[in-house]
Amino acid sequence: MARWSESLPAETVLSQAEIGVIVADRAGNVVFSNEYVSRLLRLNGSAAALVGQPLSALGLLPDGETGRAEEVTRQVLSGLAWEDTFGGHRGDGSFLFVRELAVPLRDPSGEIDGIVMLVTEAGRRDTQREPDRLRLLERIGQRLAGSLELDNTLREVAQILVPRFGDHCFIDLFSGDKLIRRAQAHAGGWEPPDGTWARVGEAISYPPGHFVQQAISRLETIVIPDLQAGFYPAPSEQSMSAADQAGLTSILAAPLYARGELLGCISLALSRLTDRPDPHYDLSDGDLIGAIASRVAVAIDNAMLFEAERRTALAFQQSLLPHSVPELDGLEVAFRYVPAKPLATQGQGIQTQVGGDWYDIIPLAAGRVGLVIGDVEGRGARAAATMGQLRAALRAYAQDEKSPADIMRKLDEWVRSTAPVGAGGDPPTVSCIYLIYDAWSRELTFANAGHAAPLLALDGTVRPLEVRHKGVLLGVRGRGIRGLPTYREQTVTLPRGAALVLYTDGLTDRRNRADGDGHYTEAEAVAMLRDALLEAPASADALAVAAENAVPGDIDDDMAILVFRSSPNDLASFERSFPAEPIMVSEARRLATATFKAWNMHPDQVDLALLLVSEVVTNAVLHASVTPSPAGRRFDLELDPLPTDAPPPGVSVGALTPASGLALGAHYAPVYRPREFTLRLRRGADTVWVEVFDPDLRLPRLRTARATDEGGRGLYLVEQLATRWGSRPTADGKAVWFEIPLDNKNG
């Protein structure tokens, strides 16, 4: 309009305005008509051919009643305007529903000199269609409100509109600066030929002048009542050919615009694929598709925001979980994590189904492995954050070589410390089971905190692992329950080739039935899980896949699955105990040399390993039994007569109790066990571990020896030359261990 700011020719307005303008004289004969009237009436010639014809011959005046056209003409020529909506017929015989306004045309003197008619296509049978339109809007609104899964929502919206409101529906959304076809539907199962119209997921580019391009650039609904009345470019010749094949007759295109951002466009088309009384849209249809587009745009924007939040939450949670299995000897491990779909919770809207389920695989000393699976109560960012902190705490306790029961007690204390401050906030509750597996001895030691018992799969059978102490959930004591039993350990021997399947309750709890309403009971879900494991191959990965797909239906909670399977073959090892005497250092070296050579270790590796064996064994000999062992501390609680003279040896004078006439004799009797140490050698696929056990309770620590010190350099040497080293307490004292890589080129 800027270029017309000085003058706006009337001819330009009349020729470009998309409304019919007809001028007739007092006799009712046409003296002027713009080109839009020709398109509206689908005339073969130009609008100039109408000049001279009577208004009544154009079909633009009501002709259902005798004399109605003459009555309208007389009313307008008398100075009164006339307005009405009625049905007529075009030049090709098709039905036309028009809205008309006729006003008197006056000359400069004020005399009525003729009639001016403004004509536009009106909604057909609006009164009859209004209930259907309301039901259509209601149905689409319900669908948009019921889901935040974008692709499914768009697909179902397209399927609702076709064939009820159109024969074809296309929804295109921007991805960056490109338009991507996200959903489409066609009446009667018709499909466009390959290479013509864009498929779902493909990019599409509309040329200038295309109705979709107009809707996007003008940010308004475009209505093309008759596609044959004008030329509209297509994205390609193949696309135009498909349009001709389908027989497109009318088009609607509305921009998807929400919160100040253009998201894409929705377009509908009528065609000859269906038998409709009048396969053409009108302006009222444009109003309807505009209302639908505004609702769809808001739903798309909400879904995009939710998907972005969900991706962020999932990325956060999955970053806290292990992505790969560490190299393990004698153990095959597989895991799965499955987030639940978005959940509508009462009073809380749609929630991201990120939760607190987690698992971990932790390499420990001398080839042992710590395995854990757990579930933090609730869902959302707080549950995921608590899970991440809990996993980090457990890893720290595990690397400190604490026992499973000790770790459970420490974790329970940590969970109770996370209770919100003030207002009586409760800490979260957590189910958890932590296991330590030794692949060489096949011993499995574990402690449980209210978690479901793992399933043991072996030789074609699946049964729950016997868990004698189920324990209580972590954090329960924080709710005022103090007198609960402590966490206890249990040790079992895992048979060759046995597999343990650990899972969180998302796998078996509240799974929607596939055959009707309601949910499977937990017993039904566990039975289906056991059946699936029975039919699966024996590998850990196959068992994990079978467990993931065992129970049909969407999950209400996220779930984690951890499967590990023991090796069917024994691993190479050597173990021998020696008196804690200096001469035994050379004997330990001799046996270690023979073992290393039997394992085909490289001579350079043997020399390195023997050097470190000497240092660790010498340390054990020097410190073994310097202090009494735990088993050597004996307290004798006896009731003795009150002595009349000096107390017997071993009885403290302060222990006498004259008032009672009795003496409580506390005898501290150091019992020195034979000084002994144990050398254990283990061979893995790529590593050799050396452990030395002794009864001394003191754990070694690395220190820097001074120039004048005669000792203190052994552990420093181990620190520099071994891949890893460490120490851990045992039931009888401690163990010092180190590992070195194995050169597999020598077998």
XYZ file of C-alpha atoms in Angstrom:
747
model
C 0.000 0.000 0.000
C 2.978 2.317 0.408
C 3.265 2.763 -3.374
C -0.404 3.845 -3.491
C -0.126 6.452 -0.763
C -0.495 9.356 -3.208
C -3.282 8.014 -5.416
C -5.261 4.808 -5.533
C -7.013 4.294 -8.887
C -10.547 3.001 -8.571
C -9.926 0.612 -11.446
C -7.160 -1.069 -9.423
C -9.436 -1.601 -6.445
C -12.273 -2.969 -8.532
C -10.035 -5.326 -10.505
C -8.067 -6.764 -7.557
C -10.663 -6.864 -4.787
C -11.800 -10.433 -4.084
C -15.459 -9.455 -3.963
C -17.918 -9.201 -6.815
C -18.997 -5.685 -7.808
C -21.930 -5.275 -10.226
C -23.531 -1.997 -11.313
C -27.001 -2.062 -12.967
C -29.167 0.729 -14.329
C -32.750 1.459 -13.284
C -33.989 -1.097 -15.765
C -32.002 -3.819 -13.987
C -29.469 -4.316 -16.802
C -25.748 -4.723 -16.026
C -23.559 -1.768 -16.983
C -20.354 -2.844 -15.135
C -18.871 -6.005 -13.572
C -15.411 -6.690 -12.210
C -13.443 -9.858 -13.004
C -14.134 -11.545 -9.653
C -17.791 -11.971 -10.677
C -16.644 -13.986 -13.690
C -14.554 -16.274 -11.473
C -17.325 -16.592 -8.919
C -19.904 -17.566 -11.533
C -17.385 -19.682 -13.500
C -18.120 -17.955 -16.784
C -16.225 -18.907 -19.911
C -15.617 -15.314 -20.989
C -14.541 -12.165 -19.209
C -16.740 -10.008 -17.012
C -17.356 -7.630 -19.949
C -19.675 -10.271 -21.435
C -22.142 -9.593 -18.623
C -22.728 -6.005 -19.716
C -26.215 -5.588 -21.061
C -27.641 -8.702 -19.420
C -30.449 -8.381 -16.852
C -29.610 -9.022 -13.221
C -32.221 -11.736 -13.006
C -30.385 -13.757 -15.687
C -27.185 -13.951 -13.645
C -28.676 -16.090 -10.872
C -27.619 -13.538 -8.297
C -31.123 -12.715 -7.105
C -33.512 -15.004 -5.255
C -35.562 -16.888 -7.806
C -37.309 -19.403 -5.598
C -40.385 -17.248 -5.259
C -42.371 -15.710 -8.081
C -41.617 -11.995 -8.438
C -38.920 -12.036 -5.764
C -36.219 -10.592 -8.052
C -38.494 -7.735 -9.164
C -39.375 -7.019 -5.532
C -35.712 -6.700 -4.593
C -35.078 -4.361 -7.524
C -38.002 -2.122 -6.597
C -36.861 -1.985 -2.949
C -33.364 -0.805 -3.814
C -34.542 1.705 -6.433
C -36.842 3.118 -3.794
C -33.789 4.004 -1.685
C -33.634 1.047 0.713
C -30.635 -1.323 0.936
C -31.178 -5.055 0.621
C -29.056 -7.878 2.105
C -29.570 -11.600 2.031
C -27.932 -15.016 1.785
C -29.418 -17.564 -0.572
C -28.580 -20.407 -2.912
C -28.150 -20.185 -6.651
C -26.301 -21.819 -9.507
C -23.107 -21.028 -11.352
C -22.674 -20.964 -15.065
C -21.519 -24.619 -15.070
C -24.629 -25.644 -13.148
C -22.917 -26.148 -9.775
C -24.598 -24.941 -6.636
C -23.645 -21.508 -5.310
C -24.404 -20.104 -1.895
C -23.938 -16.334 -1.966
C -24.098 -13.375 0.354
C -25.260 -10.160 -1.330
C -25.630 -6.519 -0.439
C -27.477 -4.218 -2.845
C -27.535 -0.433 -2.348
C -28.911 2.462 -4.441
C -26.548 4.283 -6.829
C -27.162 8.010 -6.842
C -26.016 10.623 -9.350
C -24.496 13.968 -8.246
C -27.955 15.482 -7.897
C -29.010 12.780 -5.432
C -31.367 10.978 -7.727
C -31.243 7.163 -7.726
C -29.697 6.217 -11.010
C -29.123 2.469 -10.535
C -28.084 -0.392 -8.265
C -24.667 -1.442 -6.871
C -24.379 -5.083 -5.773
C -21.554 -6.556 -3.671
C -21.411 -10.330 -4.007
C -19.324 -12.929 -2.129
C -19.593 -16.647 -1.584
C -21.200 -17.520 1.709
C -21.156 -20.587 3.928
C -23.368 -23.318 2.621
C -26.124 -24.445 4.884
C -24.402 -22.785 7.858
C -27.312 -23.409 10.196
C -27.327 -27.125 9.414
C -23.557 -27.480 9.679
C -23.053 -25.559 12.914
C -23.603 -28.569 15.259
C -21.202 -30.654 13.162
C -18.573 -27.927 13.322
C -18.929 -27.649 17.088
C -18.575 -31.404 17.475
C -15.514 -31.350 15.221
C -13.879 -28.597 17.276
C -14.751 -30.419 20.501
C -13.268 -33.689 19.257
C -10.062 -32.028 18.120
C -9.827 -30.118 21.394
C -10.171 -33.342 23.381
C -7.476 -34.999 21.318
C -5.109 -32.071 21.681
C -5.678 -31.942 25.450
C -5.114 -35.662 25.910
C -1.540 -36.034 24.739
C 1.769 -34.229 24.477
C 3.304 -36.704 22.061
C 3.628 -34.443 19.059
C 3.731 -36.876 16.143
C 0.830 -38.985 17.401
C -1.239 -35.866 18.073
C -0.667 -34.423 14.596
C -1.418 -37.745 12.950
C -4.700 -38.119 14.823
C -5.753 -34.524 14.065
C -5.233 -35.223 10.362
C -7.252 -38.420 10.634
C -10.104 -36.577 12.391
C -10.292 -33.949 9.645
C -10.243 -36.527 6.826
C -12.758 -37.312 5.400
C -15.101 -35.340 7.655
C -13.821 -31.924 6.625
C -11.560 -32.663 3.705
C -10.245 -35.331 1.387
C -6.606 -34.471 2.050
C -4.857 -32.970 5.083
C -1.224 -31.898 5.370
C 0.591 -30.581 8.437
C 4.031 -29.076 7.806
C 6.242 -27.760 10.613
C 9.436 -25.761 10.540
C 12.680 -27.405 11.562
C 15.127 -24.569 11.488
C 14.440 -22.795 8.214
C 13.055 -25.883 6.462
C 9.483 -27.086 6.297
C 9.094 -30.771 7.163
C 5.982 -32.813 6.430
C 4.953 -34.130 9.867
C 1.513 -35.624 9.164
C -0.845 -36.252 6.270
C -4.048 -38.164 5.598
C -6.052 -39.004 2.467
C -9.651 -40.120 2.013
C -10.461 -43.674 1.061
C -6.957 -44.958 1.678
C -5.684 -43.170 -1.439
C -1.924 -42.632 -1.544
C -0.069 -40.256 -3.859
C 2.352 -41.922 -6.275
C 5.980 -42.076 -5.180
C 7.985 -39.002 -6.003
C 4.971 -36.673 -6.189
C 3.787 -35.264 -2.864
C 6.208 -35.173 0.051
C 6.084 -38.079 2.485
C 6.009 -37.735 6.256
C 9.482 -36.786 7.443
C 10.557 -35.262 4.124
C 11.379 -31.595 3.558
C 9.137 -29.625 1.224
C 9.628 -26.257 -0.478
C 6.620 -24.287 -1.715
C 7.161 -21.823 -4.574
C 6.055 -18.155 -4.355
C 2.341 -17.835 -5.008
C 1.532 -21.271 -3.661
C -1.414 -21.152 -1.267
C 0.715 -22.520 1.625
C 3.384 -19.921 0.915
C 0.703 -17.221 0.936
C -0.673 -18.417 4.286
C 2.814 -18.433 5.813
C 3.896 -15.075 4.433
C 0.617 -13.278 5.142
C -0.097 -15.082 8.451
C -3.737 -15.509 7.523
C -6.029 -18.253 6.336
C -6.152 -18.672 2.584
C -9.406 -19.918 1.058
C -9.472 -21.024 -2.553
C -13.098 -21.941 -3.266
C -12.404 -23.054 -6.817
C -8.921 -24.266 -7.651
C -9.770 -24.350 -11.363
C -10.648 -20.657 -11.456
C -7.017 -19.589 -11.226
C -3.451 -20.828 -11.585
C -1.459 -21.784 -8.503
C 2.104 -23.041 -8.818
C 3.082 -26.459 -7.426
C 6.367 -27.543 -5.801
C 7.097 -29.691 -8.886
C 5.582 -31.014 -12.078
C 5.130 -34.389 -10.388
C 3.221 -32.699 -7.577
C 0.936 -30.964 -10.052
C 0.358 -34.269 -11.827
C -0.714 -35.924 -8.531
C -3.092 -33.022 -7.858
C -4.682 -33.523 -11.262
C -4.886 -37.265 -10.686
C -6.714 -36.749 -7.372
C -8.885 -34.034 -8.938
C -8.318 -31.273 -6.380
C -11.173 -28.776 -6.432
C -10.768 -26.484 -3.416
C -8.078 -25.585 -0.883
C -7.752 -24.221 2.658
C -4.394 -23.241 4.179
C -3.927 -21.772 7.654
C -0.693 -20.786 9.397
C 0.193 -22.448 12.689
C 1.125 -19.443 14.795
C 1.472 -19.447 18.588
C 3.098 -17.167 21.162
C 4.568 -14.934 18.486
C 6.236 -17.737 16.549
C 5.363 -19.245 13.190
C 5.449 -23.022 13.606
C 4.234 -24.191 10.206
C 1.034 -24.588 8.216
C -1.988 -26.869 8.050
C -3.751 -27.291 4.703
C -6.822 -29.189 3.564
C -8.140 -29.992 0.116
C -11.336 -31.287 -1.423
C -11.125 -33.497 -4.494
C -13.028 -35.906 -6.688
C -11.993 -38.834 -4.480
C -15.275 -38.544 -2.569
C -18.826 -37.927 -3.707
C -19.743 -34.626 -2.071
C -22.728 -32.475 -3.115
C -20.437 -29.486 -3.532
C -16.669 -30.136 -3.324
C -15.758 -26.504 -2.665
C -14.814 -24.587 0.463
C -16.211 -21.173 1.354
C -15.230 -18.359 3.699
C -16.981 -19.914 6.689
C -14.863 -23.024 6.181
C -11.851 -20.739 6.348
C -13.051 -19.447 9.709
C -13.360 -23.010 10.969
C -9.905 -24.103 9.800
C -8.493 -20.899 11.316
C -10.009 -21.826 14.687
C -8.659 -25.354 14.374
C -5.222 -24.072 13.385
C -5.025 -21.783 16.417
C -5.770 -24.705 18.745
C -3.364 -27.015 16.956
C -0.618 -24.364 17.051
C -0.903 -23.926 20.814
C -0.884 -27.712 21.274
C 2.198 -28.000 19.042
C 3.981 -25.295 20.987
C 3.140 -26.968 24.304
C 4.266 -30.333 22.968
C 7.535 -28.866 21.726
C 8.196 -27.259 25.086
C 7.359 -30.510 26.847
C 9.533 -32.544 24.485
C 12.429 -30.161 25.081
C 11.940 -30.504 28.846
C 11.628 -34.264 28.572
C 14.751 -34.585 26.414
C 16.666 -32.465 28.904
C 15.442 -34.544 31.838
C 16.167 -37.812 30.045
C 19.622 -36.627 29.037
C 20.246 -35.613 32.636
C 19.125 -38.958 33.991
C 20.878 -41.062 31.383
C 24.086 -39.116 31.939
C 23.958 -40.412 35.500
C 23.686 -44.038 34.375
C 26.518 -46.152 32.939
C 26.520 -46.236 29.141
C 28.859 -49.172 28.655
C 29.896 -52.276 30.527
C 33.430 -52.188 31.951
C 35.734 -55.054 31.076
C 34.894 -57.845 33.506
C 36.345 -61.312 33.912
C 34.012 -64.236 34.440
C 30.903 -62.106 34.237
C 28.570 -61.207 31.369
C 26.464 -58.101 32.066
C 23.587 -56.386 30.241
C 21.273 -53.585 31.292
C 18.255 -51.617 30.097
C 16.628 -48.355 31.135
C 13.154 -47.498 29.786
C 11.511 -44.166 30.673
C 7.756 -44.186 30.913
C 5.555 -42.174 28.578
C 4.247 -38.786 29.783
C 1.781 -39.279 32.597
C -1.335 -37.279 33.422
C -1.559 -37.122 37.199
C -4.524 -35.727 39.074
C -3.993 -32.077 39.893
C -0.483 -32.027 38.438
C -1.064 -31.987 34.678
C 1.238 -33.848 32.331
C 4.454 -34.979 33.973
C 7.743 -36.038 32.507
C 8.251 -39.688 33.356
C 11.860 -39.318 34.396
C 12.323 -41.138 37.645
C 14.827 -42.393 40.128
C 15.520 -45.897 38.806
C 19.204 -46.670 38.474
C 21.778 -49.409 38.200
C 25.546 -49.543 38.306
C 28.470 -51.876 37.706
C 31.523 -51.083 39.861
C 34.907 -52.828 39.377
C 36.412 -53.570 42.782
C 39.653 -54.954 44.140
C 41.209 -58.051 42.586
C 38.605 -58.535 39.875
C 35.571 -58.488 42.147
C 32.537 -56.566 40.903
C 29.906 -54.534 42.723
C 26.428 -54.525 41.174
C 23.494 -52.444 42.317
C 19.966 -51.651 41.243
C 17.578 -49.314 43.011
C 14.529 -47.108 42.743
C 14.025 -43.692 44.336
C 10.421 -42.989 45.264
C 8.563 -40.579 42.988
C 9.450 -39.141 39.609
C 10.685 -35.954 38.063
C 13.839 -33.908 38.431
C 14.073 -34.313 42.217
C 13.940 -38.104 42.034
C 16.570 -38.123 39.272
C 18.819 -35.749 41.225
C 18.501 -37.880 44.366
C 19.313 -40.944 42.290
C 22.475 -39.311 40.932
C 23.680 -38.323 44.402
C 22.841 -41.760 45.782
C 24.740 -43.502 43.004
C 27.780 -41.288 43.608
C 27.652 -41.987 47.348
C 27.364 -45.734 46.804
C 30.304 -45.685 44.379
C 32.418 -43.881 46.963
C 31.504 -46.360 49.709
C 32.085 -49.294 47.346
C 35.537 -48.047 46.286
C 36.355 -47.841 49.979
C 35.798 -51.625 49.976
C 33.001 -51.556 52.509
C 30.792 -54.613 52.893
C 27.260 -54.619 51.424
C 25.625 -54.342 54.850
C 27.873 -51.433 55.842
C 27.067 -49.703 52.565
C 23.333 -50.095 53.172
C 23.673 -48.568 56.622
C 25.678 -45.654 55.233
C 23.201 -45.108 52.410
C 20.278 -45.184 54.834
C 21.992 -42.537 56.932
C 22.644 -40.438 53.819
C 19.045 -40.699 52.584
C 17.685 -39.672 55.976
C 19.971 -36.632 55.912
C 18.315 -35.397 52.697
C 14.957 -34.663 54.366
C 13.780 -31.093 53.572
C 14.481 -28.646 56.358
C 11.426 -27.378 58.228
C 7.711 -28.186 58.087
C 8.316 -31.802 59.022
C 9.540 -32.808 55.566
C 10.172 -36.504 55.042
C 13.194 -37.916 53.231
C 12.641 -39.944 50.087
C 12.356 -43.691 50.354
C 14.580 -45.903 48.232
C 14.605 -49.596 47.453
C 18.032 -50.965 46.696
C 20.012 -54.183 46.530
C 23.816 -54.204 46.412
C 25.814 -57.299 45.491
C 29.517 -58.138 45.331
C 30.470 -60.989 43.024
C 33.784 -62.804 43.013
C 34.102 -64.578 39.662
C 36.954 -66.853 40.817
C 35.237 -68.203 43.926
C 31.730 -67.610 42.470
C 30.677 -66.135 45.812
C 27.875 -63.594 45.726
C 27.514 -61.436 48.829
C 24.629 -59.009 49.036
C 22.457 -56.879 51.297
C 18.928 -55.788 50.521
C 16.924 -52.683 51.356
C 13.356 -53.632 50.505
C 13.989 -54.434 46.837
C 12.311 -57.238 44.905
C 14.244 -60.502 44.943
C 16.259 -61.155 41.755
C 15.264 -64.026 39.492
C 17.789 -66.843 39.092
C 17.852 -68.438 35.633
C 19.711 -71.744 35.420
C 19.406 -74.913 33.323
C 15.957 -74.142 31.949
C 14.474 -72.988 35.255
C 13.658 -69.536 36.597
C 13.024 -68.965 40.285
C 13.425 -66.114 42.770
C 16.760 -66.011 44.534
C 16.266 -66.880 48.189
C 16.696 -63.616 50.105
C 16.559 -64.304 53.824
C 16.745 -60.659 54.889
C 14.658 -58.378 52.697
C 15.504 -55.328 54.802
C 13.630 -52.045 54.963
C 13.611 -49.227 52.453
C 16.345 -46.649 52.792
C 15.010 -43.539 54.517
C 12.135 -45.241 56.342
C 13.758 -44.683 59.723
C 13.535 -40.968 59.035
C 9.743 -41.238 59.298
C 9.915 -41.963 63.012
C 10.388 -45.738 62.854
C 13.450 -46.434 64.981
C 13.194 -50.023 66.118
C 13.877 -51.618 62.741
C 16.296 -54.499 62.188
C 19.684 -53.628 60.826
C 20.767 -54.571 57.315
C 22.298 -58.023 57.035
C 24.501 -59.724 54.526
C 23.936 -62.991 52.788
C 26.413 -65.042 50.782
C 25.542 -67.632 48.158
C 27.555 -69.487 45.565
C 26.458 -68.786 42.004
C 26.521 -71.950 39.852
C 28.367 -72.032 36.531
C 26.366 -70.320 33.788
C 23.696 -69.037 36.192
C 22.121 -65.663 35.491
C 20.533 -63.191 37.877
C 17.854 -60.820 36.577
C 17.358 -57.715 38.706
C 14.609 -55.213 37.925
C 12.718 -52.271 39.386
C 8.988 -52.265 39.996
C 8.247 -50.378 36.771
C 8.532 -53.746 35.023
C 5.819 -55.491 37.021
C 3.726 -52.790 38.714
C 0.527 -51.341 37.186
C 1.043 -52.480 33.624
C -2.029 -51.754 31.479
C -3.749 -54.879 30.253
C -3.440 -55.504 26.540
C -6.805 -57.295 26.419
C -9.001 -54.810 28.270
C -9.279 -52.224 31.031
C -7.357 -52.326 34.278
C -3.882 -53.527 35.112
C -2.049 -56.799 35.464
C -1.456 -57.823 39.040
C 2.134 -58.053 40.161
C 1.843 -61.848 40.345
C 0.620 -61.972 36.735
C 3.435 -59.691 35.593
C 6.085 -61.747 37.407
C 4.668 -64.937 35.873
C 4.914 -63.408 32.382
C 8.461 -62.300 33.160
C 9.470 -65.796 34.217
C 7.890 -67.306 31.089
C 9.763 -64.839 28.881
C 13.075 -65.638 30.580
C 12.472 -69.365 30.146
C 12.089 -68.932 26.394
C 15.073 -66.606 25.964
C 18.606 -67.719 25.073
C 21.035 -68.003 27.945
C 23.066 -64.844 27.189
C 22.755 -61.822 29.464
C 21.760 -59.506 26.606
C 19.025 -61.859 25.392
C 17.655 -62.161 28.921
C 17.627 -58.366 29.297
C 15.695 -57.974 26.027
C 13.244 -60.686 27.069
C 12.687 -59.010 30.444
C 12.126 -55.616 28.825
C 9.399 -56.986 26.532
C 7.931 -59.586 28.883
C 4.867 -57.661 30.011
C 2.732 -55.983 27.306
C 1.299 -52.495 27.592
C 2.670 -49.067 28.421
C 4.485 -48.660 31.721
C 3.258 -46.236 34.373
C 6.730 -45.821 35.839
C 10.220 -45.922 34.435
C 12.058 -49.209 34.780
C 15.608 -50.460 35.000
C 16.838 -53.977 34.285
C 20.224 -55.424 35.189
C 21.247 -58.947 34.168
C 24.537 -60.678 34.913
C 25.590 -64.219 34.132
C 28.459 -66.192 35.620
C 31.025 -67.825 33.403
C 30.490 -71.507 32.592
C 34.274 -71.994 32.946
C 36.537 -71.668 35.980
C 39.065 -68.826 35.972
C 42.755 -69.410 36.557
C 43.938 -68.757 40.101
C 46.514 -69.828 42.705
C 46.319 -69.504 46.486
C 48.724 -70.618 49.226
C 49.252 -69.733 52.897
C 52.724 -69.359 54.445
C 54.118 -68.852 57.923
C 54.902 -65.183 58.441
C 58.663 -65.728 58.426
C 61.242 -63.899 56.296
C 62.405 -67.118 54.646
C 58.935 -67.583 53.200
C 59.331 -64.520 50.990
C 61.558 -66.467 48.616
C 59.174 -69.440 48.684
C 56.273 -67.165 47.786
C 58.371 -65.764 44.928
C 59.212 -69.239 43.692
C 55.577 -70.371 43.587
C 54.514 -67.082 41.989
C 57.213 -67.538 39.319
C 55.980 -71.010 38.481
C 52.380 -69.792 38.299
C 53.178 -66.805 36.087
C 55.159 -68.970 33.675
C 52.325 -71.493 33.556
C 50.081 -68.617 32.509
C 52.500 -67.812 29.662
C 53.250 -64.339 30.900
C 55.975 -62.376 29.142
C 59.344 -62.608 30.956
C 59.414 -58.825 31.455
C 55.976 -58.976 33.028
C 57.057 -61.849 35.247
C 60.033 -59.843 36.507
C 57.820 -56.838 37.225
C 55.185 -58.945 38.987
C 57.798 -60.740 41.136
C 59.347 -57.442 42.195
C 55.973 -56.210 43.424
C 55.144 -59.603 44.999
C 58.359 -59.367 47.017
C 57.477 -55.895 48.291
C 53.915 -56.781 49.298
C 54.848 -60.147 50.860
C 57.721 -58.577 52.788
C 55.319 -55.959 54.126
C 52.943 -58.733 55.273
C 55.761 -60.669 57.002
C 56.913 -57.571 58.855
C 53.479 -56.630 60.126
C 51.663 -59.954 60.506
C 50.584 -60.573 64.084
C 52.515 -57.639 65.510
C 49.225 -56.796 67.197
C 46.699 -59.348 68.434
C 44.248 -60.480 65.821
C 40.521 -59.871 66.282
C 39.964 -63.533 67.078
C 42.615 -63.342 69.840
C 40.677 -60.974 72.032
C 38.722 -62.983 74.593
C 36.631 -61.525 77.381
C 35.760 -63.972 80.211
C 32.778 -62.865 82.264
C 32.828 -64.952 85.467
C 31.224 -64.764 88.917
C 33.956 -65.485 91.538
C 33.828 -65.547 95.385
C 35.123 -62.401 96.993
C 38.854 -63.020 97.648
C 40.211 -62.590 101.172
C 43.736 -61.792 100.072
C 45.378 -60.413 96.985
C 43.452 -60.856 93.785
C 44.586 -63.668 91.589
C 46.729 -62.940 88.561
C 44.787 -61.458 85.701
C 42.114 -59.887 87.951
C 42.082 -56.127 88.388
C 41.668 -54.795 91.911
C 39.298 -52.190 90.525
C 37.059 -54.963 89.257
C 36.125 -56.117 92.779
C 32.660 -55.262 93.990
C 32.484 -55.558 97.843
C 28.873 -54.460 97.964
C 27.738 -57.521 96.107
C 30.203 -59.890 97.600
C 31.192 -60.929 94.072
C 34.001 -60.060 91.706
C 33.536 -59.594 87.951
C 36.794 -60.868 86.545
C 37.525 -59.298 83.155
C 40.417 -61.285 81.776
C 42.000 -59.778 78.691
C 43.810 -62.801 77.332
C 45.741 -62.066 74.165
C 45.653 -65.174 72.054
C 48.285 -65.019 69.335
C 47.355 -67.005 66.281
C 50.144 -68.575 64.260
C 51.737 -65.816 62.220
C 50.586 -66.488 58.705
C 49.984 -64.715 55.415
C 48.224 -65.847 52.258
C 49.267 -65.196 48.660
C 46.495 -65.252 46.056
C 47.130 -64.911 42.310
C 44.377 -64.453 39.752
C 44.494 -64.353 35.974
C 41.917 -62.545 33.864
C 41.648 -61.969 30.147
C 43.870 -58.861 30.203
C 44.982 -58.515 33.815
C 46.798 -60.353 36.582
C 45.822 -59.633 40.198
C 47.966 -60.303 43.240
C 46.519 -60.252 46.763
C 48.340 -60.778 50.042
C 46.301 -61.393 53.217
C 47.578 -60.999 56.765
C 45.916 -60.726 60.212
C 47.106 -57.160 60.879
C 44.204 -54.720 61.157
C 46.203 -51.668 60.126
C 45.721 -50.669 56.499
C 48.902 -49.503 54.778
C 49.260 -45.943 53.631
C 51.546 -44.431 51.072
C 54.227 -42.134 52.466
C 57.399 -40.541 51.193
C 60.535 -41.981 52.798
C 63.297 -39.623 53.856
C 66.851 -40.059 52.604
C 67.951 -41.568 55.913
C 65.044 -44.005 56.222
C 65.823 -47.680 55.702
C 62.270 -48.552 54.651
C 59.047 -46.968 53.519
C 59.700 -47.289 49.783
C 57.913 -50.554 49.036
C 54.399 -49.183 48.565
C 55.781 -46.245 46.619
C 57.301 -48.769 44.214
C 53.961 -50.566 43.938
C 52.233 -47.235 43.325
C 54.580 -46.403 40.456
C 54.737 -49.763 38.709
C 51.301 -51.354 39.165
C 48.235 -50.397 37.120
C 46.221 -50.098 40.323
C 46.729 -51.063 43.923
C 44.858 -50.824 47.187
C 43.959 -52.445 50.451
C 40.758 -53.549 52.098
C 39.702 -54.892 55.477
C 38.736 -58.542 55.738
C 37.075 -60.616 58.418
C 40.497 -61.750 59.648
C 42.596 -58.652 59.056
C 43.355 -56.996 55.731
C 44.335 -57.639 52.140
C 46.778 -55.655 50.019
C 46.363 -56.059 46.260
C 47.695 -54.779 42.977
C 47.074 -55.458 39.301
C 49.292 -55.422 36.232
C 48.314 -55.751 32.561
C 48.697 -59.078 30.815
C 50.446 -59.269 27.461
C 48.119 -61.542 25.485
C 50.592 -61.887 22.628
C 52.286 -64.615 24.608
C 49.085 -66.521 25.130
